[in-house]
Coordinates of C-alpha atoms and ligand atoms in Angstrom, one line a residue:
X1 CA 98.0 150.2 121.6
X2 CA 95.9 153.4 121.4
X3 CA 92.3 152.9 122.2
X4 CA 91.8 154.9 118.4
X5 CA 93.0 151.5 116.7
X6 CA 90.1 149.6 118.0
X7 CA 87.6 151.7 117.1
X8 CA 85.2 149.7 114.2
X9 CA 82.8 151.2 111.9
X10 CA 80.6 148.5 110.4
X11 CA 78.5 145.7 110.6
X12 CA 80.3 142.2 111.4
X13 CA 78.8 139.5 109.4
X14 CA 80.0 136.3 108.8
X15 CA 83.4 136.8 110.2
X16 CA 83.6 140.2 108.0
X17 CA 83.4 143.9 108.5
X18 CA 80.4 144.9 105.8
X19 CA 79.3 147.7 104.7
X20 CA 75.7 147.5 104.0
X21 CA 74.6 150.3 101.4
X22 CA 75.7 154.0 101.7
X23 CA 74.3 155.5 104.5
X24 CA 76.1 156.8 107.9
X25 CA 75.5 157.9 111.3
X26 CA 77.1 159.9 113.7
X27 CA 78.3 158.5 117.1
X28 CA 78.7 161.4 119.3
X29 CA 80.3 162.0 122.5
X30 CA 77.8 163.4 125.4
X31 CA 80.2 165.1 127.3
X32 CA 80.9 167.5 124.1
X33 CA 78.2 166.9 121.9
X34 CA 81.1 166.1 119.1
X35 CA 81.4 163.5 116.8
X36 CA 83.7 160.5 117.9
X37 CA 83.4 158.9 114.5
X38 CA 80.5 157.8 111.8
X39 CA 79.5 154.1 111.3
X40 CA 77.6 152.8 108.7
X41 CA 74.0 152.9 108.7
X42 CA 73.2 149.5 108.1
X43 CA 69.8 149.4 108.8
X44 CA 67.0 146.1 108.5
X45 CA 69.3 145.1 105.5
X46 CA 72.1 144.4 107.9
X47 CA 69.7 142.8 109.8
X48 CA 68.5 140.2 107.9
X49 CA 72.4 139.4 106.2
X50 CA 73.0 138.6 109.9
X51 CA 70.4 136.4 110.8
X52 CA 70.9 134.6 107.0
X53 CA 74.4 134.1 108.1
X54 CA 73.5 133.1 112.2
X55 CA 71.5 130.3 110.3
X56 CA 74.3 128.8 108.2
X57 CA 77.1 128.6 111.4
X58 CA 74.1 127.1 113.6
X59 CA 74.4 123.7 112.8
X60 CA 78.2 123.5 113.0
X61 CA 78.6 125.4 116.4
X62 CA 75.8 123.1 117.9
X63 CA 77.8 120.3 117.2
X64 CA 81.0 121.4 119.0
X65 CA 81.7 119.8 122.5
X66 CA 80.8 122.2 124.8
X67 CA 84.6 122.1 125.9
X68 CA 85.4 123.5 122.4
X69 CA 82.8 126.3 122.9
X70 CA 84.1 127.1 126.2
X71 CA 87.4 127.1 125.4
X72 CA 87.3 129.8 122.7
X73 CA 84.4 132.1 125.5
X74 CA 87.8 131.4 127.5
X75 CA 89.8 133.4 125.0
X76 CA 87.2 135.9 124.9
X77 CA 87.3 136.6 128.9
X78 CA 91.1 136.8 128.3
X79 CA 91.1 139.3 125.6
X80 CA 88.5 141.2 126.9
X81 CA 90.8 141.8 130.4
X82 CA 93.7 142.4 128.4
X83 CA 91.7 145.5 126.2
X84 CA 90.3 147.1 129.7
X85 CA 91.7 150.3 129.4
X86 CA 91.0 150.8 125.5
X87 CA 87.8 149.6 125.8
X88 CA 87.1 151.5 129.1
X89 CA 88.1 155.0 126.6
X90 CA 85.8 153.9 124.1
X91 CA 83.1 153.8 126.5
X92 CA 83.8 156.8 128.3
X93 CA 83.6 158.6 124.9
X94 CA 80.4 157.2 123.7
X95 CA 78.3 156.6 126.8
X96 CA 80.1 159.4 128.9
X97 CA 80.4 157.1 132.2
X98 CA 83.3 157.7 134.0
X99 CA 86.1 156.0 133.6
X100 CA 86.8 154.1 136.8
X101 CA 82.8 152.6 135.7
X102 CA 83.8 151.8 132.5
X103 CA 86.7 150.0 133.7
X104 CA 84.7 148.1 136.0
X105 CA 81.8 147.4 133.6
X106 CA 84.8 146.0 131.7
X107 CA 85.6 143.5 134.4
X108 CA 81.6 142.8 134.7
X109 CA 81.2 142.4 131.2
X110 CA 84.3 139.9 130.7
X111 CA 82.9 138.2 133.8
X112 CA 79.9 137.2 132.1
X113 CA 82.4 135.4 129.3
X114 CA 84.5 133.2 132.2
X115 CA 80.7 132.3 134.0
X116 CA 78.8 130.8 131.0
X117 CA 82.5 129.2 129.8
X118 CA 82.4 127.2 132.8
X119 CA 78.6 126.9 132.5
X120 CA 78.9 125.6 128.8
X121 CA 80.1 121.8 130.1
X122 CA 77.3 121.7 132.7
X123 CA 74.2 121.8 130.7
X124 CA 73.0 118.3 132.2
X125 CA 70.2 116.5 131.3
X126 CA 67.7 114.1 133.1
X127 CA 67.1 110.3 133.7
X128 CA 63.7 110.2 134.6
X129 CA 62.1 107.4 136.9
X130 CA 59.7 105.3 134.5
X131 CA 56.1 105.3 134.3
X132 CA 55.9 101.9 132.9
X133 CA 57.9 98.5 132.6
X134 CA 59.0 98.4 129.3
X135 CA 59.9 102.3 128.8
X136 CA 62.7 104.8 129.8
X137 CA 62.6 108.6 130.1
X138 CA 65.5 111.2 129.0
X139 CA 65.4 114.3 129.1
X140 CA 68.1 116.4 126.7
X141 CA 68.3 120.1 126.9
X142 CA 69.4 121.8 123.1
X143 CA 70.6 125.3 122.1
X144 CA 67.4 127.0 120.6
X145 CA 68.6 128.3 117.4
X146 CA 69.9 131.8 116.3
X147 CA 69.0 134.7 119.1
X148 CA 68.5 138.3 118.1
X149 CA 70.0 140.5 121.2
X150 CA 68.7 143.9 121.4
X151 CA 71.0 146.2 123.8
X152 CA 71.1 149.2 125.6
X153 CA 73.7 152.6 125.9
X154 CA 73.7 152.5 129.6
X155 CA 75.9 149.5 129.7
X156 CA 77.2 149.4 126.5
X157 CA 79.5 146.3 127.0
X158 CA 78.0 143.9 129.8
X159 CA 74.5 143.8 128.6
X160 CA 75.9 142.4 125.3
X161 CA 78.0 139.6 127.2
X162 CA 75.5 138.9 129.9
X163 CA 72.6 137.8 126.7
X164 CA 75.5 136.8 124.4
X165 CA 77.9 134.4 126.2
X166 CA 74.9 132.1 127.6
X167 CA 74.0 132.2 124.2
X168 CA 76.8 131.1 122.4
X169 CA 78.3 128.6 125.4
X170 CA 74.4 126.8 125.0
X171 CA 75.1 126.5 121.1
X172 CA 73.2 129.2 119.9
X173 CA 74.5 132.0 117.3
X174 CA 73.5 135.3 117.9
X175 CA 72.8 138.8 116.1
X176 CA 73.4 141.7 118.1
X177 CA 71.6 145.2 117.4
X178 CA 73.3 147.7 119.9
X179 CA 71.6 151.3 120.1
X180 CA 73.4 154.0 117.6
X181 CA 74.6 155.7 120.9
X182 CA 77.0 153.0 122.0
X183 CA 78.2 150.9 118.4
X184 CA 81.8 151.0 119.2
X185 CA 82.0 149.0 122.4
X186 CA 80.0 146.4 120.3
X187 CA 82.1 146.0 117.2
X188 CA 85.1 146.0 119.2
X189 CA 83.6 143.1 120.9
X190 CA 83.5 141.5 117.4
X191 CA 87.0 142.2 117.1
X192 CA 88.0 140.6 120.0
X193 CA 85.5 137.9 119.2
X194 CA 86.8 137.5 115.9
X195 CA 90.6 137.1 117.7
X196 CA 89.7 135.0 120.3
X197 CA 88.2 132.3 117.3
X198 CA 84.7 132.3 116.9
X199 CA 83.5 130.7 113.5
X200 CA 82.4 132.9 111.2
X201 CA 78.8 133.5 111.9
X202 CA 78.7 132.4 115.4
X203 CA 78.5 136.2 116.5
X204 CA 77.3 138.7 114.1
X205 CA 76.6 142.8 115.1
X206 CA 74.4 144.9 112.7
X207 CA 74.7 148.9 113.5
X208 CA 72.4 151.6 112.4
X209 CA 70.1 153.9 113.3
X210 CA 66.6 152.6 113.0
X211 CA 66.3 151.1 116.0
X212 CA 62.5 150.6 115.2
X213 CA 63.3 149.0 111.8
X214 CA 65.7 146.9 112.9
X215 CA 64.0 145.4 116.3
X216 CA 61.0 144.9 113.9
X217 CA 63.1 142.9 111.3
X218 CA 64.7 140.4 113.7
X219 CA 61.5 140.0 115.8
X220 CA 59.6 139.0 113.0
X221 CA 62.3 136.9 110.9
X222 CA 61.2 133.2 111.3
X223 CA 64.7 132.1 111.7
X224 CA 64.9 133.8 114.9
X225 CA 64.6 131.5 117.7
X226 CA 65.0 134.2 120.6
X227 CA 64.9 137.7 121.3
X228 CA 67.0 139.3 124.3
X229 CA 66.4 142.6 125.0
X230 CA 67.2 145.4 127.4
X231 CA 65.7 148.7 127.7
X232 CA 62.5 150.3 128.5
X233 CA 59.0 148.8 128.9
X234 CA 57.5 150.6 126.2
X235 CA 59.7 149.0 123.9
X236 CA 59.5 145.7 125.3
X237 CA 56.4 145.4 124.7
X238 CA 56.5 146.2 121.5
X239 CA 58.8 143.7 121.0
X240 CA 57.2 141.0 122.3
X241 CA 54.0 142.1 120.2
X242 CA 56.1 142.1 117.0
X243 CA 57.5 138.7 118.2
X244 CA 54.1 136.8 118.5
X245 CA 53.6 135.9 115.1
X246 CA 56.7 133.8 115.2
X247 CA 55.8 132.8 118.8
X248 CA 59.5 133.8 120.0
X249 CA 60.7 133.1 123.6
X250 CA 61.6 136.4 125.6
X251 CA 63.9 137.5 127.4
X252 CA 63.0 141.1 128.7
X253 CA 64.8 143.2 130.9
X254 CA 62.7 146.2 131.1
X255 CA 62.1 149.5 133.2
X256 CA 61.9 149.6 137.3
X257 CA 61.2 152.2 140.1
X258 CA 63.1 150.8 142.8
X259 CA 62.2 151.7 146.6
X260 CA 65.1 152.0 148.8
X261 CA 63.9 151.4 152.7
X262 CA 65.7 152.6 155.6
X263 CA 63.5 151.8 158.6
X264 CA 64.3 152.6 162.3
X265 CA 66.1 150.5 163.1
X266 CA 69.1 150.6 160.3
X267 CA 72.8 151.2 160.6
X268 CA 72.3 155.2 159.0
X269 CA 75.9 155.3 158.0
X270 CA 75.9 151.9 155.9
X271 CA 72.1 152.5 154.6
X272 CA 73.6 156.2 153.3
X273 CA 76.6 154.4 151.8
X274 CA 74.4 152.2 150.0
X275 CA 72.4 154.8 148.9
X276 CA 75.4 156.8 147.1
X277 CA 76.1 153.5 145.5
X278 CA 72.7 152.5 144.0
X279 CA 71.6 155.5 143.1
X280 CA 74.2 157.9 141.6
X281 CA 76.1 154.8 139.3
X282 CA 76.0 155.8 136.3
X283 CA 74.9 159.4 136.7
X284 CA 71.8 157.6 137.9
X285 CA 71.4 156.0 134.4
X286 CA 70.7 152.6 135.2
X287 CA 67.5 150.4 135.2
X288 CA 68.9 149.1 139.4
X289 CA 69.3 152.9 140.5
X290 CA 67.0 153.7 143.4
X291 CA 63.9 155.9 142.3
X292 CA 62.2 156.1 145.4
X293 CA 64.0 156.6 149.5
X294 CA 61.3 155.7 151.6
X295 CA 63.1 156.6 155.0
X296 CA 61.1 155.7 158.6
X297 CA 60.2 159.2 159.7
X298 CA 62.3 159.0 162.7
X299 CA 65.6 158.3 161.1
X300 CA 64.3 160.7 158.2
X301 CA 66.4 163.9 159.0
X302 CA 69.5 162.1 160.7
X303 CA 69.2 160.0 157.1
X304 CA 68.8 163.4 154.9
X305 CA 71.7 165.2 156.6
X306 CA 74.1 162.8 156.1
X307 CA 73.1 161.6 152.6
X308 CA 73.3 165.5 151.8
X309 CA 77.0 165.3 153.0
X310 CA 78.2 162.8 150.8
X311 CA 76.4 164.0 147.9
X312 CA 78.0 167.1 148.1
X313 CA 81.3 165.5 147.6
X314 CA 80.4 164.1 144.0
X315 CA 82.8 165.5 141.7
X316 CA 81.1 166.5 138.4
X317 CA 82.6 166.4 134.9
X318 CA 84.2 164.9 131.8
X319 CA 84.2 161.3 132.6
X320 CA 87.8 160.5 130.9
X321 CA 89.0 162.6 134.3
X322 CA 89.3 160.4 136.7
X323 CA 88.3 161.8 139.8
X324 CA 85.1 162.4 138.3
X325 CA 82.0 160.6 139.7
X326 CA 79.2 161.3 137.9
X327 CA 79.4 162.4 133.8
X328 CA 76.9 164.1 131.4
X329 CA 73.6 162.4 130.8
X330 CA 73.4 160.6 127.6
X331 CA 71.7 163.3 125.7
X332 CA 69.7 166.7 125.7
X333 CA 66.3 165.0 125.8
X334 CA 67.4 163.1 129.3
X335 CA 68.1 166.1 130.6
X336 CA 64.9 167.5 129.5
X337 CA 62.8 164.6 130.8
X338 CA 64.6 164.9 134.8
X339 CA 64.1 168.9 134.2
X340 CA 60.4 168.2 133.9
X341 CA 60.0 165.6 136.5
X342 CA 61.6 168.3 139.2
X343 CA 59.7 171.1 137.8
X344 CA 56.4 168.6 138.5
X345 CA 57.9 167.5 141.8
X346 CA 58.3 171.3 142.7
X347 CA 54.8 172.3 141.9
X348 CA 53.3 169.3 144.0
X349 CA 55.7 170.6 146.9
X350 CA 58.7 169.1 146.7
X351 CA 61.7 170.8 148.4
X352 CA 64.9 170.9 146.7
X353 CA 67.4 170.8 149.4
X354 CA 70.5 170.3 147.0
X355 CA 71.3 171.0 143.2
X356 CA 68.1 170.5 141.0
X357 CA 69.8 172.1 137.6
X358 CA 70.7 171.3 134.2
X359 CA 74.3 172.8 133.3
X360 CA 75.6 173.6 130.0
X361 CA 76.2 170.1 128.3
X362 CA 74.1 167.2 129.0
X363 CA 74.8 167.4 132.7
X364 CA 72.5 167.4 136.0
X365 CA 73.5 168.6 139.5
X366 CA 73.1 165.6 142.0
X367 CA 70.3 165.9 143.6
X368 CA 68.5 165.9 147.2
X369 CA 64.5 166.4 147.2
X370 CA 62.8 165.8 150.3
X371 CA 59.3 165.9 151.1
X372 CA 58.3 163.8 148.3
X373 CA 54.9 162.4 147.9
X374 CA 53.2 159.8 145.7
X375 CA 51.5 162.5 143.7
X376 CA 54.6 163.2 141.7
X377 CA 55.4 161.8 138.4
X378 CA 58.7 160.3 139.4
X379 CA 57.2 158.5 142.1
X380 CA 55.5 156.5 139.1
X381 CA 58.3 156.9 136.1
X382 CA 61.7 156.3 135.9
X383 CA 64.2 159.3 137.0
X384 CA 67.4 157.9 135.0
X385 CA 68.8 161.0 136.6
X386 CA 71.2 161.7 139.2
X387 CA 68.1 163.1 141.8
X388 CA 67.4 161.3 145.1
X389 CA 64.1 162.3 146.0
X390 CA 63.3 161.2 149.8
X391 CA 59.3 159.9 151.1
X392 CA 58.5 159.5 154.5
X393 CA 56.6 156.7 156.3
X394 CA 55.4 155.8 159.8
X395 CA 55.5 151.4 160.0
X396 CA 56.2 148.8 158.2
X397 CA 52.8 148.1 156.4
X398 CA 53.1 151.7 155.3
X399 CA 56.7 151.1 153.2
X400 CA 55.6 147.5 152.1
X401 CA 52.0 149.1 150.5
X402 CA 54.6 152.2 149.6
X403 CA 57.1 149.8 148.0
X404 CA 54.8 147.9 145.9
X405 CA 52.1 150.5 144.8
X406 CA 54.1 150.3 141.2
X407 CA 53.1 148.5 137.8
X408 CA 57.3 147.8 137.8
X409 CA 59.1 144.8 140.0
X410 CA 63.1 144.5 139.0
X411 CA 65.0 145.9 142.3
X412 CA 64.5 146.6 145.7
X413 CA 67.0 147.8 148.9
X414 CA 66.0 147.8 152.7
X415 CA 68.2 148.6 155.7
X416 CA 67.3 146.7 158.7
X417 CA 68.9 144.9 161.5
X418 CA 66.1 143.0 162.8
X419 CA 66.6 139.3 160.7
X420 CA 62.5 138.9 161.3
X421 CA 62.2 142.1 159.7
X422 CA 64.6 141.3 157.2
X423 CA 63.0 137.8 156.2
X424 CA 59.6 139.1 156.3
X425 CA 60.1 142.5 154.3
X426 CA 62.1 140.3 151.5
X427 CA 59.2 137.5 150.8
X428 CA 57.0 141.0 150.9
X429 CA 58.5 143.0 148.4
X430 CA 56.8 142.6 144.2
X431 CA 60.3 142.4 143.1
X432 CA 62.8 140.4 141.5
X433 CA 66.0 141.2 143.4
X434 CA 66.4 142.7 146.9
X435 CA 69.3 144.3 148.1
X436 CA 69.3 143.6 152.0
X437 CA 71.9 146.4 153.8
X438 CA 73.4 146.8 150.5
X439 CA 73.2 148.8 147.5
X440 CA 74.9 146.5 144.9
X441 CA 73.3 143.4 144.1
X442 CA 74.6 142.9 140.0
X443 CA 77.3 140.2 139.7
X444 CA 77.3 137.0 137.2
X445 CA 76.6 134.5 139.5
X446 CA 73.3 136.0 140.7
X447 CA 69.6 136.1 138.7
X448 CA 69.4 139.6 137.1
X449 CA 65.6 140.2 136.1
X450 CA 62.2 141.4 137.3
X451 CA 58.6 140.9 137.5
X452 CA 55.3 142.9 136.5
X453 CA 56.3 145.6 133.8
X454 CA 59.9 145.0 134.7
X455 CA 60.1 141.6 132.6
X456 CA 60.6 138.4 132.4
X457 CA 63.7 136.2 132.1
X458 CA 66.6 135.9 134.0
X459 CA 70.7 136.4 132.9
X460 CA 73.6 135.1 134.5
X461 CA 74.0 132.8 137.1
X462 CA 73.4 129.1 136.8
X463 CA 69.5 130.3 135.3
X464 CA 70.7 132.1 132.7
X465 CA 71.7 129.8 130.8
X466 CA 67.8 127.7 130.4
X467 CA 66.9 131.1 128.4
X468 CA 68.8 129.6 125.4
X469 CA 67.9 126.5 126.1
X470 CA 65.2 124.1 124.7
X471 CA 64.2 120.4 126.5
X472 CA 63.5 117.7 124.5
X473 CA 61.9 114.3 126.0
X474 CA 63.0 110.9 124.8
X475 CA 60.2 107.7 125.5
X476 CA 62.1 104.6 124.5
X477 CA 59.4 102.2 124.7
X478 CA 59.6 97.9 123.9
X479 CA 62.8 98.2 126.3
X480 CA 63.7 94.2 126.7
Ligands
SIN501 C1 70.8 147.9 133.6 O1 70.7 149.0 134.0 O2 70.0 147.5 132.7 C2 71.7 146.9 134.2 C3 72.3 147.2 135.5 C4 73.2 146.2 136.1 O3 73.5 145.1 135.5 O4 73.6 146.4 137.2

C-alpha cells in the first residue's frame, strides 16, 4: 500500500469523514516549503460537532467491560505496527523528522495503545476499613466524561496516543485538535481507529487552523470533562484560564529548559553519547532536549572536544533519506527565533566553536557554543534548535543552584559515578524526570510530566491512567 492512500483530509466525527463548511488549509512539507495536500478548515464548528457527538457514545462505551475496551486498543496497537512505514512517510513529510524517528515514534506511539490496553482491566478500586459498626466504605474509580486533547507537531503521533489511549481504555471519549502542521498523522489515526472498531463517537479529530478558536471552544464547552494538552507554557496557561469557568481537570505538558550535568567524576564517553541523544532528537525540537550543558570545569574541554567530534558527524538533510540525522526545522519563524537567540548569545560572548547558521530551507547547522553564561536568553528560553550551548561550573552546589535557577521543571540529565552523588543530586534537582547516565528517559511505562511552568499531570505508566479518572465514595450505613 502506498503511504499516499492513507493520507485523510477532514474531520472524523461520529465514525464519519465531515467536511465542516468551505474552507481549506494548506499542510506543507518543511523540508521544501511545498504543499503535501489541503484539509479542510474545520474550525470551532468542527469542534463543537465533536464534543456533541463525544457526548452521545459516552454512556455506551462506559458501560463496556474494560476487556471489550481493551480488546479493540488491542487492534489499534496491531494496526498501528502494521502501518509503520506509511505512517512513518507521512510524518517525515509533514513534521520533516527523519525517518528512522518517525519510525520509532511509530513504535512509541503504538506503545502507548498495548500499555493502557493492559491497563484498562486494572482500574481497581478500594475496600476501605470502617469508621463505624454498622457502615462499610468503597471506593469506585469512573471514566470522567468526554476529554478534549490538544496536541503538538513535534510528535505528531505519540502525543495523541499517550493522552488518547488512557483515555479511551478508562471509558472516556475524546476530541482531538492536532496543530494544522501535523493533521495527517492524526486522521490516519482515525482511520486505523475506525478499522480496528471503535464506536462511532468514541474518538473524534477536528482539523483546522485556528488553533486559538478551537482550544477556546473545547476549553469552554461544558460538556468537556478534561483537557490534555501539549505544547508551550504560554499557551497552557491560557488554556487552563479559558478552562476555569467550567472548572476542567488539566493535564499540561508544557515548556522545559533542561540542564544536562557532567561532573568530574563522569564516564566522558557515555555522558557525550547521551548528550547527542537528548539533545539533537528531533533536530532539537523536543520539549526533553537538553537546553543547558553544565560541564564541571575540569572535564569541560576533554567534554567539548569530544562532543565536537560527534557532532560533526550529523548528516544534514531531507529527512525521507535515511542516513540523515537531523531534518529542517518546522518552519521559517523557528529558524528565526534560534537565529536570534545565537545572535544574543554572541553579543554577551558566546563562542561559536561549530556551525551557528541558518541554510537555505528551514534548516540549522548543529551547533557547539561554549562559554555560555546565564546572561543569555537561551539560558532562560527554550532553544527548540539543534544548538548545544556549554556552561561551566566549579562544585556541586554551583550546578544544583545552576540547574534549578529556572521558572521550568520537566527534565533533567547528570553523569556521575558516585551513587551518593547520584542519590543526592536526583532528590535535589526542581524537576520531574531525571535522566541519571542516560540521555533517554521517554517510554510508556514511566511518568512523563513536569513541575513549575513545565506542568502538571502525568501520561503513561501505571499514573496515567488516574488523569481520566474520577473516585467516587460509597458509605453503606444500617449494615445488619
Ligand atoms: C515532547 O517533546 O513533548 C515529548 C517528548 C517525549 O515524549 O520524549
Amino acid at each position: 500500500m502506498s503511504y499516499k492512500d492513507l493520507i485523510f483530509t477532514s474531520s472524523y466525527i461520529n465514525g464519519e469523514w465531515k467536511q465542516i463548511g468551505q474552507k481549506k488549509f494548506s499542510v506543507i512539507n518543511p523540508f521544501n516549503q511545498k504543499e503535501i495536500v489541503q484539509v479542510d478548515d474545520g474550525g470551532a464548528e468542527a469542534i463543537k460537532k465533536a464534543i456533541d457527538s463525544a457526548q452521545s457514545a459516552f454512556p455506551k462505551w462506559r458501560d463496556l467491560l474494560a476487556k471489550e475496551r481493551s480488546e479493540i486498543l488491542e487492534k489499534w496497537y496491531d494496526l498501528i505496527q502494521q502501518h509503520k512505514s506509511e505512517i512513518a512517510t507521512i510524518m517525515t513529510l509533514e513534521s520533516g523528522k527523519p525517518i528512522n524517528e518517525s519510525k520509532g515514534e511509530v513504535d512509541y506511539a503504538a506503545s502507548f495503545a498495548k500499555w493502557f490496553a493492559e491497563e484498562a482491566k486494572r482500574v481497581y478500586g478500594d475496600i476501605i476499613p470502617t469508621h463505624a459498626h454498622k457502615k462499610r466504605i468503597a471506593v469506585l474509580k469512573q471514566p470522567i466524561g468526554v476529554v478534549g486533547a490538544i496536541t503538538p507537531w513535534n510528535f505528531p503521533l505519540a502525543m495523541i496516543t499517550r493522552k488518547v489511549s488512557p483515555a479511551l481504555a478508562a471509558g472516556c471519549t475524546v476530541v482531538i485538535k492536532p496543530t494544522k502542521e501535523s493533521p495527517l498523522c492524526a486522521l490516519l489515526l482515525a482511520h486505523l481507529a475506525q478499522k480496528a472498531g471503535f464506536p462511532a463517537g468514541v474518538l473524534n479529530i477536528a482539523v483546522g487552523s485556528n488553533s486559538k478558536e478551537m482550544g477556546k471552544a473545547l476549553c469552554e464547552s461544558p460538556l468537556v470533562k478534561k483537557i490534555s494538552f501539549t505544547g508551550s507554557t504560554e499557551v497552557g496557561k491560557a488554556l487552563m484560564a479559558q478552562s476555569s469557568q467550567t472548572l476542567k481537570k488539566m493535564s499540561l505538558e508544557l515548556g522545559g529548559n533542561a540542564p544536562f550535568i557532567v561532573f568530574e567524576d563522569a564516564d566522558v564517553d557515555l555522558a557525550v553519547k547521551g548528550a547527542i541523544a537528548a539533545k539533537f532528537r528531533n533536530s532539537g525540537q523536543t520539549c526533553v532536549c537538553v537546553n543547558r550543558f553544565l560541564i564541571h570545569q575540569d572535564i569541560y574541554d576533554q567534554f567539548s572536544e569530544k562532543l565536537l567530534k560527534e557532532i560533526q558527524k550529523l548528516k544534514m538533510g531531507n529527512g525521507l533519506e535515511s542516513e540523515n540525522h537531523i531534518g529542517p526545522l518546522i518552519n521559517s519563524k523557528a529558524v528565526e527565533k534560534v537565529k536570534s537567540l545565537i545572535q544574543d548569545a554572541k553579543e554577551k560572548g558566546a563562542k561559536i566553536t561549530y556551525g551557528g547558521n541558518s541554510l537555505e530551507g528551514n534548516f540549522f547547522e548543529p551547533t557547539l557554543i561554549t562559554n555560555a553564561n546565564s546572561d543569555m536568553q537561551f539560558s532562560n528560553e527554550e532553544i527548540f534548535g539543534p544548538v548545544a550551548a556549554l556552561y561551566k561550573f566549579k562544585s556541586l552546589e554551583q550546578a544544583l543552584d545552576m540547574a534549578n535557577d529556572t521558572i521550568y521543571g520537566l527534565a533533567a540529565y547528570f553523569y556521575s559515578k558516585d551513587i551518593n552523588r547520584c542519590w543526592k543530586v536526583s532528590e535535589e534537582l526542581e524537576y520531574g524526570m531525571v535522566g541519571i547516565n542516560t540521555g533517554l528517559i521517554s517510554t510508556e511505562v514511566a511518568p512523563f510530566g513536569g513541575i513549575k511552568a513545565s506542568g502538571m499531570g502525568r501520561e503513561g505508566s501505571k499514573y496515567g491512567i488516574e488523569e481520566y479518572l474520577e473516585i467516587k465514595y460509597l458509605c453503606y450505613g444500617n449494615i445488619q
